[in-house]
mmCIF file of C-alpha atoms in Angstrom:
data_model
loop_
_atom_site.group_PDB
_atom_site.id
_atom_site.type_symbol
_atom_site.label_atom_id
_atom_site.label_comp_id
_atom_site.label_asym_id
_atom_site.label_seq_id
_atom_site.Cartn_x
_atom_site.Cartn_y
_atom_site.Cartn_z
ATOM 1 C CA MET F 1399 106.429 96.448 83.377
ATOM 2 C CA ARG F 1400 103.546 98.108 83.745
ATOM 3 C CA SER F 1401 101.753 94.762 85.366
ATOM 4 C CA ILE F 1402 104.326 93.921 87.332
ATOM 5 C CA TYR F 1403 104.123 97.220 88.941
ATOM 6 C CA LEU F 1404 101.151 96.579 89.221
ATOM 7 C CA GLU F 1405 101.477 93.159 91.115
ATOM 8 C CA ALA F 1406 104.090 95.094 92.959
ATOM 9 C CA GLN F 1407 101.650 97.459 94.449
ATOM 10 C CA LEU F 1408 99.468 94.809 95.794
ATOM 11 C CA LEU F 1409 102.192 93.477 97.731
ATOM 12 C CA ALA F 1410 103.353 95.920 98.881
ATOM 13 C CA ALA F 1411 99.483 97.051 100.236
ATOM 14 C CA GLU F 1412 99.177 94.462 102.592
ATOM 15 C CA ASN F 1413 103.061 94.885 103.849
ATOM 16 C CA ARG F 1414 103.737 91.728 101.412
ATOM 17 C CA LEU F 1415 106.834 92.946 99.552
ATOM 18 C CA PHE F 1416 109.775 93.301 102.437
ATOM 19 C CA PRO F 1417 107.539 92.320 105.986
ATOM 20 C CA ASP F 1418 111.274 91.292 107.188
ATOM 21 C CA ASP F 1419 113.304 94.563 106.246
ATOM 22 C CA ALA F 1420 113.184 97.099 109.040
ATOM 23 C CA GLU F 1421 113.479 100.066 106.405
ATOM 24 C CA PHE F 1422 110.603 98.870 103.856
ATOM 25 C CA ALA F 1423 108.242 97.069 106.040
ATOM 26 C CA MET F 1424 105.434 98.508 106.026
ATOM 27 C CA PRO F 1425 104.505 100.419 109.552
ATOM 28 C CA ALA F 1426 101.506 99.036 111.466
ATOM 29 C CA LEU F 1427 98.200 101.367 111.113
ATOM 30 C CA ASN F 1428 96.280 103.934 113.691
ATOM 31 C CA VAL F 1429 92.966 102.584 113.373
ATOM 32 C CA GLY F 1430 89.608 102.641 114.929
ATOM 33 C CA ALA F 1431 88.537 105.610 117.702
ATOM 34 C CA ASN F 1432 91.233 105.078 119.834
ATOM 35 C CA ARG F 1433 93.989 104.776 116.729
ATOM 36 C CA THR F 1434 95.210 101.195 118.070
ATOM 37 C CA ALA F 1435 98.372 99.872 115.569
ATOM 38 C CA SER F 1436 97.038 97.149 114.349
ATOM 39 C CA ALA F 1437 99.613 94.799 112.328
ATOM 40 C CA SER F 1438 96.691 93.442 109.653
ATOM 41 C CA ALA F 1439 95.193 96.470 108.572
ATOM 42 C CA THR F 1440 96.198 97.251 105.215
ATOM 43 C CA ILE F 1441 95.845 100.503 102.626
ATOM 44 C CA PRO F 1442 93.557 100.575 99.268
ATOM 45 C CA ALA F 1443 95.792 99.112 96.724
ATOM 46 C CA GLN F 1444 94.596 101.772 94.143
ATOM 47 C CA LEU F 1445 95.169 104.373 96.209
ATOM 48 C CA LEU F 1446 98.697 103.673 95.531
ATOM 49 C CA HIS F 1447 98.172 102.348 91.960
ATOM 50 C CA ALA F 1448 96.278 106.144 91.362
ATOM 51 C CA ILE F 1449 99.675 107.957 93.812
ATOM 52 C CA SER F 1450 101.776 106.153 91.247
ATOM 53 C CA TRP F 1451 99.810 106.965 87.611
ATOM 54 C CA ILE F 1452 99.246 110.848 89.216
ATOM 55 C CA GLU F 1453 103.501 111.278 90.665
ATOM 56 C CA SER F 1454 105.240 108.841 87.262
ATOM 57 C CA LYS F 1455 102.981 107.625 84.820
ATOM 58 C CA ILE F 1456 103.645 104.794 86.907
ATOM 59 C CA ASN F 1457 107.539 104.704 85.521
ATOM 60 C CA GLN F 1458 110.402 103.758 87.449
ATOM 61 C CA VAL F 1459 113.038 105.888 84.896
ATOM 62 C CA HIS F 1460 112.631 108.564 82.495
ATOM 63 C CA ILE F 1461 109.138 108.750 80.794
ATOM 64 C CA ASN F 1462 110.906 108.902 77.260
ATOM 65 C CA VAL F 1463 112.991 105.704 77.853
ATOM 66 C CA PRO F 1464 110.622 102.621 76.256
ATOM 67 C CA TYR F 1465 109.346 100.079 78.459
ATOM 68 C CA GLY F 1466 110.682 97.377 78.233
ATOM 69 C CA HIS F 1467 114.203 99.492 78.244
ATOM 70 C CA VAL F 1468 116.645 99.866 80.909
ATOM 71 C CA GLY F 1469 117.249 103.408 81.707
ATOM 72 C CA ALA F 1470 118.557 105.806 84.720
ATOM 73 C CA ALA F 1471 115.880 106.284 87.367
ATOM 74 C CA LEU F 1472 113.245 109.269 87.075
ATOM 75 C CA ILE F 1473 114.294 112.407 88.977
ATOM 76 C CA SER F 1474 111.409 114.909 89.250
ATOM 77 C CA PRO F 1475 112.869 119.034 89.588
ATOM 78 C CA ASP F 1476 112.500 118.205 92.869
ATOM 79 C CA CYS F 1477 114.254 115.058 93.677
ATOM 80 C CA GLY F 1478 111.614 113.333 93.535
ATOM 81 C CA TYR F 1479 112.701 109.399 92.806
ATOM 82 C CA GLY F 1480 110.987 106.805 90.427
ATOM 83 C CA ILE F 1481 107.711 105.153 90.529
ATOM 84 C CA MET F 1482 106.414 106.339 93.721
ATOM 85 C CA GLN F 1483 108.455 109.971 93.441
ATOM 86 C CA VAL F 1484 110.017 108.819 97.072
ATOM 87 C CA THR F 1485 111.282 112.615 97.869
ATOM 88 C CA SER F 1486 111.265 113.006 101.995
ATOM 89 C CA THR F 1487 113.603 109.879 102.858
ATOM 90 C CA ILE F 1488 115.987 110.589 100.529
ATOM 91 C CA ASP F 1489 118.560 113.060 102.229
ATOM 92 C CA ASN F 1490 120.633 114.376 99.288
ATOM 93 C CA ASP F 1491 123.379 115.341 101.024
ATOM 94 C CA GLY F 1492 125.882 114.668 97.698
ATOM 95 C CA GLY F 1493 127.825 111.704 99.557
ATOM 96 C CA LEU F 1494 127.309 107.516 98.889
ATOM 97 C CA PRO F 1495 123.913 106.469 99.024
ATOM 98 C CA SER F 1496 122.435 104.550 101.810
ATOM 99 C CA ARG F 1497 121.016 101.309 101.187
ATOM 100 C CA TYR F 1498 117.680 103.202 101.820
ATOM 101 C CA GLU F 1499 119.152 105.563 99.557
ATOM 102 C CA ALA F 1500 120.189 102.897 97.279
ATOM 103 C CA LEU F 1501 118.001 100.778 96.991
ATOM 104 C CA ALA F 1502 114.412 103.327 96.815
ATOM 105 C CA ILE F 1503 116.337 104.778 93.767
ATOM 106 C CA SER F 1504 116.986 101.666 91.914
ATOM 107 C CA HIS F 1505 115.316 98.941 92.183
ATOM 108 C CA PHE F 1506 111.528 99.556 91.150
ATOM 109 C CA ALA F 1507 109.978 97.173 94.658
ATOM 110 C CA TYR F 1508 112.183 98.445 97.164
ATOM 111 C CA ASN F 1509 110.911 102.188 95.666
ATOM 112 C CA ILE F 1510 107.197 101.414 95.853
ATOM 113 C CA ALA F 1511 107.806 99.805 99.365
ATOM 114 C CA ALA F 1512 108.885 103.068 100.333
ATOM 115 C CA GLY F 1513 105.991 105.317 98.471
ATOM 116 C CA ALA F 1514 103.573 103.085 100.348
ATOM 117 C CA GLY F 1515 105.761 103.514 103.857
ATOM 118 C CA ILE F 1516 105.675 106.967 103.495
ATOM 119 C CA LEU F 1517 101.761 107.578 103.145
ATOM 120 C CA ALA F 1518 101.185 104.773 106.156
ATOM 121 C CA GLU F 1519 103.461 107.133 108.045
ATOM 122 C CA LYS F 1520 101.280 110.336 106.660
ATOM 123 C CA TRP F 1521 97.959 108.154 107.925
ATOM 124 C CA ASN F 1522 99.871 107.450 111.763
ATOM 125 C CA GLU F 1523 100.198 111.374 112.303
ATOM 126 C CA ASP F 1524 98.749 112.036 114.829
ATOM 127 C CA TYR F 1525 98.596 116.195 113.520
ATOM 128 C CA PHE F 1526 96.715 115.122 110.391
ATOM 129 C CA PRO F 1527 93.077 115.296 110.455
ATOM 130 C CA VAL F 1528 90.867 111.718 110.155
ATOM 131 C CA VAL F 1529 87.830 110.855 108.346
ATOM 132 C CA GLY F 1530 85.806 108.939 110.541
ATOM 133 C CA GLU F 1531 87.021 106.876 113.050
ATOM 134 C CA SER F 1532 89.976 105.681 110.693
ATOM 135 C CA ASP F 1533 88.996 102.915 108.898
ATOM 136 C CA PRO F 1534 91.592 102.575 105.938
ATOM 137 C CA GLY F 1535 89.593 99.959 104.204
ATOM 138 C CA TYR F 1536 87.883 102.672 102.654
ATOM 139 C CA VAL F 1537 89.488 105.550 100.442
ATOM 140 C CA GLU F 1538 87.760 108.055 101.427
ATOM 141 C CA SER F 1539 89.967 107.601 104.595
ATOM 142 C CA TRP F 1540 92.777 108.817 103.380
ATOM 143 C CA TYR F 1541 92.213 111.577 101.959
ATOM 144 C CA PHE F 1542 94.026 113.781 104.104
ATOM 145 C CA ALA F 1543 96.886 111.547 104.035
ATOM 146 C CA LEU F 1544 97.203 111.211 100.790
ATOM 147 C CA TRP F 1545 97.070 115.802 100.835
ATOM 148 C CA ALA F 1546 100.194 115.450 102.861
ATOM 149 C CA TYR F 1547 102.067 112.393 101.092
ATOM 150 C CA ASN F 1548 102.278 115.372 98.577
ATOM 151 C CA GLY F 1549 102.270 118.159 100.408
ATOM 152 C CA TRP F 1550 100.422 119.567 103.674
ATOM 153 C CA ALA F 1551 100.501 122.859 102.008
ATOM 154 C CA TRP F 1552 97.723 125.327 101.091
ATOM 155 C CA ILE F 1553 98.297 124.140 97.519
ATOM 156 C CA ASN F 1554 96.519 121.426 98.132
ATOM 157 C CA HIS F 1555 93.133 123.067 100.504
ATOM 158 C CA PRO F 1556 90.225 121.933 98.527
ATOM 159 C CA GLY F 1557 88.895 125.696 99.702
ATOM 160 C CA ASN F 1558 91.733 127.068 97.705
ATOM 161 C CA PRO F 1559 90.192 129.794 95.732
ATOM 162 C CA ALA F 1560 92.626 128.793 92.553
ATOM 163 C CA TYR F 1561 89.955 125.350 92.326
ATOM 164 C CA ASP F 1562 86.507 125.560 91.407
ATOM 165 C CA PRO F 1563 84.060 124.877 94.306
ATOM 166 C CA GLN F 1564 81.217 123.300 91.809
ATOM 167 C CA ARG F 1565 84.265 121.071 89.655
ATOM 168 C CA PRO F 1566 83.621 117.468 89.016
ATOM 169 C CA PRO F 1567 85.594 114.446 90.253
ATOM 170 C CA TYR F 1568 89.045 114.147 88.637
ATOM 171 C CA ASP F 1569 89.090 112.173 85.590
ATOM 172 C CA CYS F 1570 92.488 110.222 85.483
ATOM 173 C CA ASP F 1571 91.665 109.178 82.119
ATOM 174 C CA ASP F 1572 90.287 112.721 80.560
ATOM 175 C CA ASP F 1573 93.230 115.639 78.800
ATOM 176 C CA GLU F 1574 90.264 117.736 79.813
ATOM 177 C CA SER F 1575 90.099 117.296 82.910
ATOM 178 C CA GLY F 1576 92.701 120.006 83.878
ATOM 179 C CA TYR F 1577 95.339 118.323 86.181
ATOM 180 C CA TRP F 1578 96.631 121.919 88.037
ATOM 181 C CA ASP F 1579 92.532 122.709 88.399
ATOM 182 C CA TYR F 1580 92.600 119.628 91.404
ATOM 183 C CA PRO F 1581 94.144 119.484 94.900
ATOM 184 C CA TYR F 1582 96.320 116.189 95.043
ATOM 185 C CA GLN F 1583 94.764 114.402 96.811
ATOM 186 C CA GLU F 1584 91.467 114.774 94.271
ATOM 187 C CA ARG F 1585 93.785 113.972 91.720
ATOM 188 C CA VAL F 1586 94.380 111.010 93.647
ATOM 189 C CA LEU F 1587 90.883 109.815 94.081
ATOM 190 C CA GLY F 1588 89.635 110.820 90.208
ATOM 191 C CA CYS F 1589 92.063 108.102 89.372
ATOM 192 C CA VAL F 1590 90.024 105.522 91.680
ATOM 193 C CA LEU F 1591 87.361 106.141 90.023
ATOM 194 C CA ASN F 1592 88.010 106.865 86.795
ATOM 195 C CA PRO F 1593 91.495 104.557 85.679
ATOM 196 C CA PRO F 1594 93.749 105.730 83.461
ATOM 197 C CA VAL F 1595 93.000 103.903 79.708
ATOM 198 C CA VAL F 1596 96.454 102.692 78.187
ATOM 199 C CA ASN F 1597 96.304 100.633 74.620
ATOM 200 C CA GLY F 1598 91.943 99.968 74.865
ATOM 201 C CA GLN F 1599 92.785 98.868 78.964
ATOM 202 C CA ARG F 1600 92.054 99.817 81.992
ATOM 203 C CA LEU F 1601 95.364 100.186 84.376
ATOM 204 C CA TRP F 1602 92.761 98.425 87.146
ATOM 205 C CA LYS F 1603 88.787 98.569 87.420
ATOM 206 C CA PRO F 1604 86.979 101.413 89.048
ATOM 207 C CA HIS F 1605 86.528 101.635 92.395
ATOM 208 C CA PRO F 1606 83.321 103.884 93.617
ATOM 209 C CA VAL F 1607 84.174 107.370 95.799
ATOM 210 C CA VAL F 1608 82.204 109.377 97.623
ATOM 211 C CA LEU F 1609 84.283 113.176 97.645
ATOM 212 C CA PRO F 1610 83.378 115.398 100.250
ATOM 213 C CA ASP F 1611 80.656 118.330 100.009
ATOM 214 C CA ILE F 1612 83.574 121.327 98.939
ATOM 215 C CA ALA F 1613 81.019 123.475 98.689
ATOM 216 C CA SER F 1614 79.343 123.108 101.576
ATOM 217 C CA LEU F 1615 82.834 122.321 103.949
ATOM 218 C CA THR F 1616 85.214 125.354 102.854
ATOM 219 C CA ALA F 1617 82.193 127.098 104.240
ATOM 220 C CA PRO F 1618 82.795 129.685 107.120
ATOM 221 C CA GLY F 1619 82.949 127.411 110.066
ATOM 222 C CA GLY F 1620 83.121 124.001 107.464
ATOM 223 C CA ALA F 1621 85.259 121.022 108.812
ATOM 224 C CA LEU F 1622 87.250 122.407 105.861
ATOM 225 C CA ASP F 1623 86.845 126.257 105.840
ATOM 226 C CA PRO F 1624 90.330 127.676 105.031
ATOM 227 C CA ASP F 1625 90.021 129.637 108.054
ATOM 228 C CA LEU F 1626 91.076 126.875 109.777
ATOM 229 C CA PHE F 1627 94.286 125.661 108.355
ATOM 230 C CA ARG F 1628 95.590 128.843 109.466
ATOM 231 C CA GLN F 1629 94.616 128.208 112.614
ATOM 232 C CA ARG F 1630 97.024 126.670 116.023
ATOM 233 C CA LEU F 1631 98.517 123.575 114.652
ATOM 234 C CA ASP F 1632 96.702 121.522 117.740
ATOM 235 C CA GLN F 1633 93.928 122.962 116.684
ATOM 236 C CA VAL F 1634 93.950 120.920 112.978
ATOM 237 C CA ARG F 1635 92.369 116.864 114.130
ATOM 238 C CA GLU F 1636 89.800 118.417 116.129
ATOM 239 C CA ARG F 1637 88.070 120.972 114.284
ATOM 240 C CA MET F 1638 89.158 119.874 110.323
ATOM 241 C CA SER F 1639 87.892 116.201 110.589
ATOM 242 C CA LEU F 1640 85.179 114.760 108.664
ATOM 243 C CA ASP F 1641 82.413 112.361 108.965
ATOM 244 C CA LEU F 1642 82.998 109.200 106.720
ATOM 245 C CA PRO F 1643 80.528 109.538 104.011
ATOM 246 C CA GLY F 1644 77.595 106.882 105.102
ATOM 247 C CA SER F 1645 77.499 105.664 101.599
ATOM 248 C CA ALA F 1646 81.124 104.858 101.125
ATOM 249 C CA VAL F 1647 82.472 101.538 99.907
ATOM 250 C CA PRO F 1648 85.171 99.384 101.327
ATOM 251 C CA ALA F 1649 87.886 99.535 98.623
ATOM 252 C CA ARG F 1650 89.553 95.061 99.409
ATOM 253 C CA LEU F 1651 91.794 94.007 97.283
ATOM 254 C CA THR F 1652 93.205 90.523 98.083
ATOM 255 C CA ILE F 1653 96.105 88.081 96.306
ATOM 256 C CA GLY F 1654 97.131 84.147 95.737
ATOM 257 C CA GLY F 1655 99.113 82.546 97.900
ATOM 258 C CA PRO F 1656 101.367 84.092 101.209
ATOM 259 C CA GLU F 1657 105.093 83.104 98.639
ATOM 260 C CA SER F 1658 104.176 82.448 95.423
ATOM 261 C CA SER F 1659 103.504 86.108 93.874
ATOM 262 C CA ARG F 1660 106.421 87.558 95.691
ATOM 263 C CA GLU F 1661 109.322 85.598 94.448
ATOM 264 C CA ALA F 1662 107.582 84.667 90.907
ATOM 265 C CA LEU F 1663 107.635 89.318 90.844
ATOM 266 C CA LEU F 1664 111.138 89.640 92.931
ATOM 267 C CA GLY F 1665 113.621 86.654 91.235
ATOM 268 C CA MET F 1666 116.493 85.235 92.494
ATOM 269 C CA PRO F 1667 118.862 87.316 91.480
ATOM 270 C CA GLU F 1668 122.843 85.784 91.674
ATOM 271 C CA LEU F 1669 125.716 87.884 91.444
ATOM 272 C CA HIS F 1670 127.994 87.032 88.576
ATOM 273 C CA GLY F 1671 131.651 87.538 90.936
ATOM 274 C CA ILE F 1672 132.992 91.072 89.820
ATOM 275 C CA PRO F 1673 136.271 90.536 87.354
ATOM 276 C CA SER F 1674 139.305 88.559 88.765
ATOM 277 C CA GLU F 1675 141.414 91.554 87.210
ATOM 278 C CA VAL F 1676 140.955 95.287 85.567
ATOM 279 C CA GLU F 1677 143.722 96.708 84.187
ATOM 280 C CA LEU F 1678 144.029 100.800 83.520
ATOM 281 C CA SER F 1679 147.035 102.208 80.692
ATOM 282 C CA SER F 1680 148.219 105.650 81.147
ATOM 283 C CA SER F 1681 146.323 106.530 78.078
ATOM 284 C CA GLU F 1682 143.473 104.841 79.451
ATOM 285 C CA LEU F 1683 143.914 106.612 82.608
ATOM 286 C CA ALA F 1684 143.812 109.980 80.714
ATOM 287 C CA ARG F 1685 140.882 109.540 78.264
ATOM 288 C CA GLY F 1686 138.930 109.061 81.167
ATOM 289 C CA GLY F 1687 139.162 105.550 82.966
ATOM 290 C CA THR F 1688 137.804 102.264 82.955
ATOM 291 C CA GLN F 1689 134.869 100.177 84.523
ATOM 292 C CA LEU F 1690 133.524 97.595 86.666
ATOM 293 C CA THR F 1691 130.816 95.300 85.365
ATOM 294 C CA ILE F 1692 127.853 93.761 87.272
ATOM 295 C CA ALA F 1693 126.987 90.500 86.153
ATOM 296 C CA ASN F 1694 122.954 88.677 87.521
ATOM 297 C CA GLU F 1695 122.870 84.907 86.297
ATOM 298 C CA GLY F 1696 119.667 84.438 88.101
ATOM 299 C CA SER F 1697 116.324 86.261 87.806
ATOM 300 C CA GLY F 1698 114.697 89.105 88.747
ATOM 301 C CA LEU F 1699 117.528 92.397 89.517
ATOM 302 C CA LEU F 1700 119.984 92.650 91.447
ATOM 303 C CA ALA F 1701 120.802 95.511 93.353
ATOM 304 C CA TRP F 1702 124.223 96.845 94.381
ATOM 305 C CA ARG F 1703 125.254 100.278 96.112
ATOM 306 C CA VAL F 1704 129.108 101.283 97.007
ATOM 307 C CA VAL F 1705 129.919 101.218 100.273
ATOM 308 C CA SER F 1706 133.424 103.412 100.302
ATOM 309 C CA THR F 1707 135.757 104.049 97.689
ATOM 310 C CA PRO F 1708 139.603 105.908 97.967
ATOM 311 C CA SER F 1709 138.821 109.744 98.248
ATOM 312 C CA TRP F 1710 141.156 109.691 94.512
ATOM 313 C CA LEU F 1711 138.929 107.170 92.625
ATOM 314 C CA ASP F 1712 136.155 108.817 91.392
ATOM 315 C CA VAL F 1713 132.643 105.855 90.440
ATOM 316 C CA GLY F 1714 130.236 107.559 88.532
ATOM 317 C CA ILE F 1715 127.626 105.668 89.074
ATOM 318 C CA GLN F 1716 127.248 104.696 93.034
ATOM 319 C CA ALA F 1717 124.404 102.795 92.919
ATOM 320 C CA GLY F 1718 122.401 100.788 90.473
ATOM 321 C CA VAL F 1719 121.111 97.077 89.527
ATOM 322 C CA ALA F 1720 121.955 94.345 87.553
ATOM 323 C CA LEU F 1721 118.809 92.205 85.113
ATOM 324 C CA GLY F 1722 118.268 88.780 85.352
ATOM 325 C CA SER F 1723 115.936 86.328 83.788
ATOM 326 C CA GLY F 1724 112.696 87.174 84.414
ATOM 327 C CA TYR F 1725 110.976 89.877 83.129
ATOM 328 C CA ASP F 1726 110.019 90.986 79.570
ATOM 329 C CA PHE F 1727 113.226 93.465 78.694
ATOM 330 C CA SER F 1728 114.006 93.907 75.197
ATOM 331 C CA ASN F 1729 117.947 92.974 75.992
ATOM 332 C CA MET F 1730 118.072 91.241 79.025
ATOM 333 C CA PRO F 1731 119.179 89.519 81.232
ATOM 334 C CA GLN F 1732 121.345 93.079 81.043
ATOM 335 C CA GLN F 1733 124.656 93.795 82.643
ATOM 336 C CA SER F 1734 125.456 96.600 85.478
ATOM 337 C CA ILE F 1735 128.398 98.901 84.313
ATOM 338 C CA ILE F 1736 130.382 100.873 86.748
ATOM 339 C CA PRO F 1737 132.646 103.407 85.212
ATOM 340 C CA ILE F 1738 136.101 104.059 87.460
ATOM 341 C CA SER F 1739 138.019 106.907 86.818
ATOM 342 C CA ALA F 1740 141.021 108.312 88.397
ATOM 343 C CA SER F 1741 142.219 112.004 88.142
ATOM 344 C CA ALA F 1742 145.994 112.263 86.845
ATOM 345 C CA GLY F 1743 146.120 115.828 88.085
ATOM 346 C CA GLY F 1744 144.720 114.900 91.387
ATOM 347 C CA VAL F 1745 146.347 112.060 92.378
ATOM 348 C CA PRO F 1746 150.440 112.868 93.016
ATOM 349 C CA GLU F 1747 153.343 111.281 91.445
ATOM 350 C CA GLY F 1748 154.133 107.504 92.807
ATOM 351 C CA SER F 1749 152.024 104.105 93.688
ATOM 352 C CA HIS F 1750 148.104 104.669 95.041
ATOM 353 C CA ARG F 1751 146.325 101.564 96.761
ATOM 354 C CA GLY F 1752 142.627 101.635 97.740
ATOM 355 C CA ARG F 1753 139.466 99.997 97.798
ATOM 356 C CA ILE F 1754 136.121 99.978 96.110
ATOM 357 C CA VAL F 1755 133.413 98.167 98.342
ATOM 358 C CA LEU F 1756 130.459 97.175 97.163
ATOM 359 C CA GLU F 1757 127.212 96.029 98.381
ATOM 360 C CA PHE F 1758 124.890 93.744 96.885
ATOM 361 C CA ASN F 1759 120.914 93.404 98.377
ATOM 362 C CA TYR F 1760 119.193 90.386 97.758
ATOM 363 C CA PRO F 1761 114.858 90.188 98.093
ATOM 364 C CA ASP F 1762 114.822 87.358 100.586
ATOM 365 C CA GLY F 1763 116.661 90.519 103.419
ATOM 366 C CA SER F 1764 120.112 88.699 102.757
ATOM 367 C CA SER F 1765 123.748 90.744 101.655
ATOM 368 C CA GLU F 1766 126.914 90.067 100.745
ATOM 369 C CA THR F 1767 129.630 92.472 99.666
ATOM 370 C CA GLU F 1768 132.929 92.475 97.565
ATOM 371 C CA SER F 1769 136.020 94.725 97.989
ATOM 372 C CA VAL F 1770 138.065 95.315 94.778
ATOM 373 C CA ALA F 1771 141.690 96.341 95.987
ATOM 374 C CA ILE F 1772 142.767 98.741 93.116
ATOM 375 C CA SER F 1773 146.441 100.030 92.885
ATOM 376 C CA LEU F 1774 147.370 102.471 90.368
ATOM 377 C CA ASP F 1775 151.604 103.918 89.968
ATOM 378 C CA LYS F 1776 151.260 107.297 88.720
ATOM 379 C CA ARG F 1777 153.940 106.562 86.160
ATOM 380 C CA GLY F 1778 152.534 103.325 84.484
ATOM 381 C CA ALA F 1779 149.280 101.661 84.988
ATOM 382 C CA ALA F 1780 146.825 100.908 87.836
ATOM 383 C CA TYR F 1781 145.154 97.249 88.101
ATOM 384 C CA TYR F 1782 141.952 95.597 90.284
ATOM 385 C CA GLU F 1783 141.169 92.751 91.985
ATOM 386 C CA ALA F 1784 138.475 91.108 93.004
ATOM 387 C CA GLY F 1785 138.404 90.742 97.026
ATOM 388 C CA ARG F 1786 136.680 87.870 98.751
ATOM 389 C CA PRO F 1787 132.480 87.925 99.745
ATOM 390 C CA GLN F 1788 133.144 89.217 103.288
ATOM 391 C CA SER F 1789 129.157 88.497 104.844
#
């Protein structure tokens, strides 16, 4: 799957994953000395590769789940999700997930698009310093945006005394190159310069990187003098911006036709249908409930989320994907299972009726909803019947 994820990053770098999706399209980059928005500007794909390796070793699910198998989304202790460890745009408010949250957490391509969008937003932020004339074609130009992607904090300042000022470039493929001996942006750029090797193969081609001269720039009066970082916010860009190194080399990667790669990558998922009736007996209710099954009879990943549910009903999984054909998973196609239960002690005697509303999202930007009517007789059984698509 890593090759699929890397291909998705190539598309995301050129805003070709979801260009017409308002929530997942990459914003136009502000470029040039005047920082003018350019819809044609792109992110060097090597940066997305490197970020994903640093963040997750390019894993959408927990690293203990073997490649080719399905598992729960990778979640970090600070609530970063998936390949790109998307954090700042996820609310984590305890309610049902929004469309953005459900897709970014459960579907690898949307997660990658979300990460690219966050990096682009950091690039466009007027507060952060810039390198040269803001030419996004150079990986060196992204130094401060990379810093901000992880956090505009002292821990990532290159002059932090926790880091050796004479440190060599970070080597992404060398276990002896101490991960915590480098600020975040230097780890990412080190992975661009020295990509990881997996099963004897580099995951992407190395690209030359000219890193800032830390010793001189962090000296008193230098652009990266730690004292400047502590100055007023309105002085940061003016005083910390850097020149683009004269020996920097543009990093440009292009891919094939405008639609072929995207369609092959994302597939054409198709909902098989919600079961027309699911009966829940009193004994099943006591044992924990029943389940709804979502099947994808097309290709790729069918993304779904729960939009609404009765207050007396517990939906164990609120968003996910159903696997169709087309990917090299060990056990595809694979259905998505939604555990459903109702607390017998929390539901008064008598009959109760409600609905679960599910939303299904497709790579072409379309969506449909399916309504599942639920009746619960506290003295007897519950039954479920599927409603028709509403859109």
